[in-house]
CSV table of C-alpha atoms in Angstrom, one decimal:
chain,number,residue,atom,x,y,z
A,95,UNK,CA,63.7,43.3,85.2
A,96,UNK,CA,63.0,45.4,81.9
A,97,UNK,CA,66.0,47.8,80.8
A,98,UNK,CA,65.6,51.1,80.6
A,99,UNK,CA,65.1,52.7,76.7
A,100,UNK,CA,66.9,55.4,75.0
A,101,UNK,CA,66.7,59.0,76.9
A,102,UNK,CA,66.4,57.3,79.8
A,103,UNK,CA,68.7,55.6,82.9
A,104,UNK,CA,68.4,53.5,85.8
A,105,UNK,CA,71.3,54.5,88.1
A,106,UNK,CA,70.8,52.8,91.2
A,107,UNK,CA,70.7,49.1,92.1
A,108,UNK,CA,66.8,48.7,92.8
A,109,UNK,CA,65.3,50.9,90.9
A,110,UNK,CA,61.3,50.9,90.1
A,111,UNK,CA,61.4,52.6,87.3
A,112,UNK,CA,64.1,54.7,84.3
A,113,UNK,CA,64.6,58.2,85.1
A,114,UNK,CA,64.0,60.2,81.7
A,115,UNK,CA,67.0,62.6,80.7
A,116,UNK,CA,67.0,65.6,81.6
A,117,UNK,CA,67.2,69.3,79.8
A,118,UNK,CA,70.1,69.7,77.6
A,119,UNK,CA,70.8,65.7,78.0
A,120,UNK,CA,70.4,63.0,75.8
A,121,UNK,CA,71.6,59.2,75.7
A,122,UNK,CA,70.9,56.7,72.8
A,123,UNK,CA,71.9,54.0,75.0
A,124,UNK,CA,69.4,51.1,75.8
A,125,UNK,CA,69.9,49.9,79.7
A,126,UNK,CA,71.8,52.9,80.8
A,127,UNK,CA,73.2,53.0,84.1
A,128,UNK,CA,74.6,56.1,84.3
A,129,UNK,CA,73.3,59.8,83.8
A,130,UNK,CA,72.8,60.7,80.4
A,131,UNK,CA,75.2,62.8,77.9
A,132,UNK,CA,75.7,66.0,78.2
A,133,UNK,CA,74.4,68.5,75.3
A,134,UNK,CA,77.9,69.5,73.3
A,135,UNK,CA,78.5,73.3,72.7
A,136,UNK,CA,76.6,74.5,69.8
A,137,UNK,CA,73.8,71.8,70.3
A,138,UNK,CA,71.2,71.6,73.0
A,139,UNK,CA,67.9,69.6,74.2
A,140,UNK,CA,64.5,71.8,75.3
A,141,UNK,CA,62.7,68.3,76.3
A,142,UNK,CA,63.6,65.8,78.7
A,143,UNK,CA,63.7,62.0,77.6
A,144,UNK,CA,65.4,62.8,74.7
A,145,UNK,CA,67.7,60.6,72.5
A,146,UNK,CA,70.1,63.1,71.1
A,147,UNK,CA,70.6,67.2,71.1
A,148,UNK,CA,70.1,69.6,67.8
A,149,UNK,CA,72.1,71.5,66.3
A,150,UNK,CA,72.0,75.6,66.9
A,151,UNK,CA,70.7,77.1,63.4
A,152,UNK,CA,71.9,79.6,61.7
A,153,UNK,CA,72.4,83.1,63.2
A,154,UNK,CA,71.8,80.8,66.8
A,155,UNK,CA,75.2,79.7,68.8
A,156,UNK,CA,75.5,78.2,72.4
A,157,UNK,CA,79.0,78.4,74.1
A,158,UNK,CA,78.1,75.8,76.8
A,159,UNK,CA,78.0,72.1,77.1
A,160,UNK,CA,74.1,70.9,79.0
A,161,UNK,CA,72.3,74.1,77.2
A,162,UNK,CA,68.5,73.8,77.6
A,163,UNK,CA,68.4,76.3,74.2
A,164,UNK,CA,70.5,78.7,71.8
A,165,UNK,CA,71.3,81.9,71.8
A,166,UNK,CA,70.7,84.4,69.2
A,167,UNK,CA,73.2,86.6,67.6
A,168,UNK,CA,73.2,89.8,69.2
A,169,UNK,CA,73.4,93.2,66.6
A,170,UNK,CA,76.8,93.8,65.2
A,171,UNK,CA,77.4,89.8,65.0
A,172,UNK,CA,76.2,87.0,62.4
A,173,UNK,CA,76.6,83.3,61.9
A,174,UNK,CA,75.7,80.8,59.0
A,175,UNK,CA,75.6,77.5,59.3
A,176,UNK,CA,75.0,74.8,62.4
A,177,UNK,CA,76.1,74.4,65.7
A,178,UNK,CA,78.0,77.2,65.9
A,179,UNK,CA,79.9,78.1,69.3
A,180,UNK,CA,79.9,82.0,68.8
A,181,UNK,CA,78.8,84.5,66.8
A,182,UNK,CA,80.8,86.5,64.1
A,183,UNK,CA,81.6,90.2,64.5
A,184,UNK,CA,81.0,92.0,61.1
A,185,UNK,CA,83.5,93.2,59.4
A,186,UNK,CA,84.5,97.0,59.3
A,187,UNK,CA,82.8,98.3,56.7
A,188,UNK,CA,80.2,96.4,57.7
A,189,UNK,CA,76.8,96.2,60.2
A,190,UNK,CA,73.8,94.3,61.6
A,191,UNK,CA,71.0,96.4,63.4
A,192,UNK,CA,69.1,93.0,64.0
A,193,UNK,CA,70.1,90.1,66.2
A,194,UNK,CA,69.5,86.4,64.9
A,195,UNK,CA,71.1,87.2,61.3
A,196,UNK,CA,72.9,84.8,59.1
A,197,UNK,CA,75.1,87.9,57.4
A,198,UNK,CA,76.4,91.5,57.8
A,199,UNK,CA,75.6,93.9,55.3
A,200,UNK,CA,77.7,97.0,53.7
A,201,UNK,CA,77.3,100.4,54.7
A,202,UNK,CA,75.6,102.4,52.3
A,203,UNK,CA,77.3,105.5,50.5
A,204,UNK,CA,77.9,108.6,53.1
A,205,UNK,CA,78.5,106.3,55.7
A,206,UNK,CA,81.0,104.0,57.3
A,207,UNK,CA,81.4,101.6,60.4
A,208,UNK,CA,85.3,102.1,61.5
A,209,UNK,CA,85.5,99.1,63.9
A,210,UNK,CA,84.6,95.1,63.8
A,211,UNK,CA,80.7,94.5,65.5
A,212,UNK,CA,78.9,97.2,64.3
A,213,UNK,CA,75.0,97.2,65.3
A,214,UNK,CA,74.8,100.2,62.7
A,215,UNK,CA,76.5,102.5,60.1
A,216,UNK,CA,77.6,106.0,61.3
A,217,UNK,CA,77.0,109.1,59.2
A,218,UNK,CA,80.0,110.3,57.9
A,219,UNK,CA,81.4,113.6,59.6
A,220,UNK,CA,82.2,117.3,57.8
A,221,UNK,CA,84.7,117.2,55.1
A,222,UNK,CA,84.6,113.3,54.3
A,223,UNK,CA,82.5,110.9,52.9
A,224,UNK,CA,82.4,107.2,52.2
A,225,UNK,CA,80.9,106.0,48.4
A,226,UNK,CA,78.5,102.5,48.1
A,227,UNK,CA,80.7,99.5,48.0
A,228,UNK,CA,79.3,99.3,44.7
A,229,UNK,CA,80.6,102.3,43.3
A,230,UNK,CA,84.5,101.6,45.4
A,231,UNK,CA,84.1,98.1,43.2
A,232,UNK,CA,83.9,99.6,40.0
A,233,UNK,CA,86.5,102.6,40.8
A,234,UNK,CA,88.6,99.4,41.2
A,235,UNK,CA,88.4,98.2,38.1
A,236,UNK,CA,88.9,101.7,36.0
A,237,UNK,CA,92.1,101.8,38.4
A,238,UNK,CA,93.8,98.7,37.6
A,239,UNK,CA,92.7,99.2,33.9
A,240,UNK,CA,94.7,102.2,33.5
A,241,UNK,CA,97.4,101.0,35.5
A,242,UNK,CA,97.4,97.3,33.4
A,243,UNK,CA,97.3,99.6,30.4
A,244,UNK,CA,100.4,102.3,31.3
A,245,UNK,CA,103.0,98.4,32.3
A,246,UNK,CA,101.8,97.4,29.0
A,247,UNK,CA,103.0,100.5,27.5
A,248,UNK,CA,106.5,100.6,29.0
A,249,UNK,CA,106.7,97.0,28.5
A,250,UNK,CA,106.5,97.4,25.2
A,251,UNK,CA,108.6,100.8,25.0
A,252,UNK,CA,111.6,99.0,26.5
A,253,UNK,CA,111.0,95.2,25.0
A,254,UNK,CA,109.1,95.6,22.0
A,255,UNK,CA,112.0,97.1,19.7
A,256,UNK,CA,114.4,93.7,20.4
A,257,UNK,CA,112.9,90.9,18.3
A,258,UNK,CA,113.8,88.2,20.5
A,259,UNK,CA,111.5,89.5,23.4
A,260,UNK,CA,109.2,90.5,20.8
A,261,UNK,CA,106.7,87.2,21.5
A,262,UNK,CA,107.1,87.5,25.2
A,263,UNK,CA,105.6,91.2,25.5
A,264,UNK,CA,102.7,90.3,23.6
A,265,UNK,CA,101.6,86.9,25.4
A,266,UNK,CA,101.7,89.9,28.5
């Protein structure tokens, strides 16, 4: 009798030939006797006979073990990286209009997306607005400069005059 190769099994005492693996199987085992190996979450097998699953790629997931193929992300959702399980919801702040994507981008200025999975950015209503994540950055920075520069100030108003702390307020 000749055994049976990888991605394929002989089950049954008797047999006249290996039966391949099927769909979203896989074995790397050499005289298998037993049904192939299941497909993990976040992998799968299209072809039968097969000695081992692939990953999902990026902005692909599959949530089920035996999976035939992989899902794409749906809008509002990303992922990056392989044999992922689920897909990321963007972030408020955040959308994706296409499915299959790797990354959310920001909402541009005069719009906004309150809540986590946005497909899209909403138009800001009467009497608000939203600015480009670029501009929010560097209103950030002028912030915190003035504010760095006003503890400095009373730092050195209420230290600077004693000597002994004299060294400590300006390694601040």
């Amino acid at each position: 009798c000749v055994g049976c190769v990888a991605g394929r099994f002989a089950g049954r005492v008797g047999q006249r030939s290996c039966t391949a693996c099927g769909a979203g199987h896989a074995s790397k085992t050499v005289r298998l006797t037993h049904a192939c190996s299941n497909c993990d979450p976040g992998h799968y097998q299209a072809l039968t006979g097969q000695t081992s699953c692939l990953d999902c790629q990026s902005g692909e997931y599959q949530a089920t073990a035996a999976a035939t193929s992989c899902g794409m992300c749906l809008p509002g959702r990303s992922v990056l990286g392989l044999a992922h399980v689920a897909c990321d919801a963007c972030d408020p702040g955040t959308h994706q209009a296409s499915a299959g994507q790797v990354s959310c981008e920001a909402c541009g200025a005069g719009t906004h997306a309150a809540a986590a999975g946005a497909a899209n950015c909403t138009r800001c209503e009467a009497g608000t607005f939203s600015l480009a994540p670029l501009v929010v950055v560097a209103v950030l920075e002028v912030v915190l400069e003035v504010v760095l520069k006003v503890v400095l100030e009373v730092v050195w108003e209420h230290y600077g005059a004693d000597e002994s702390r004299r060294g400590l307020v300006l390694e601040l």
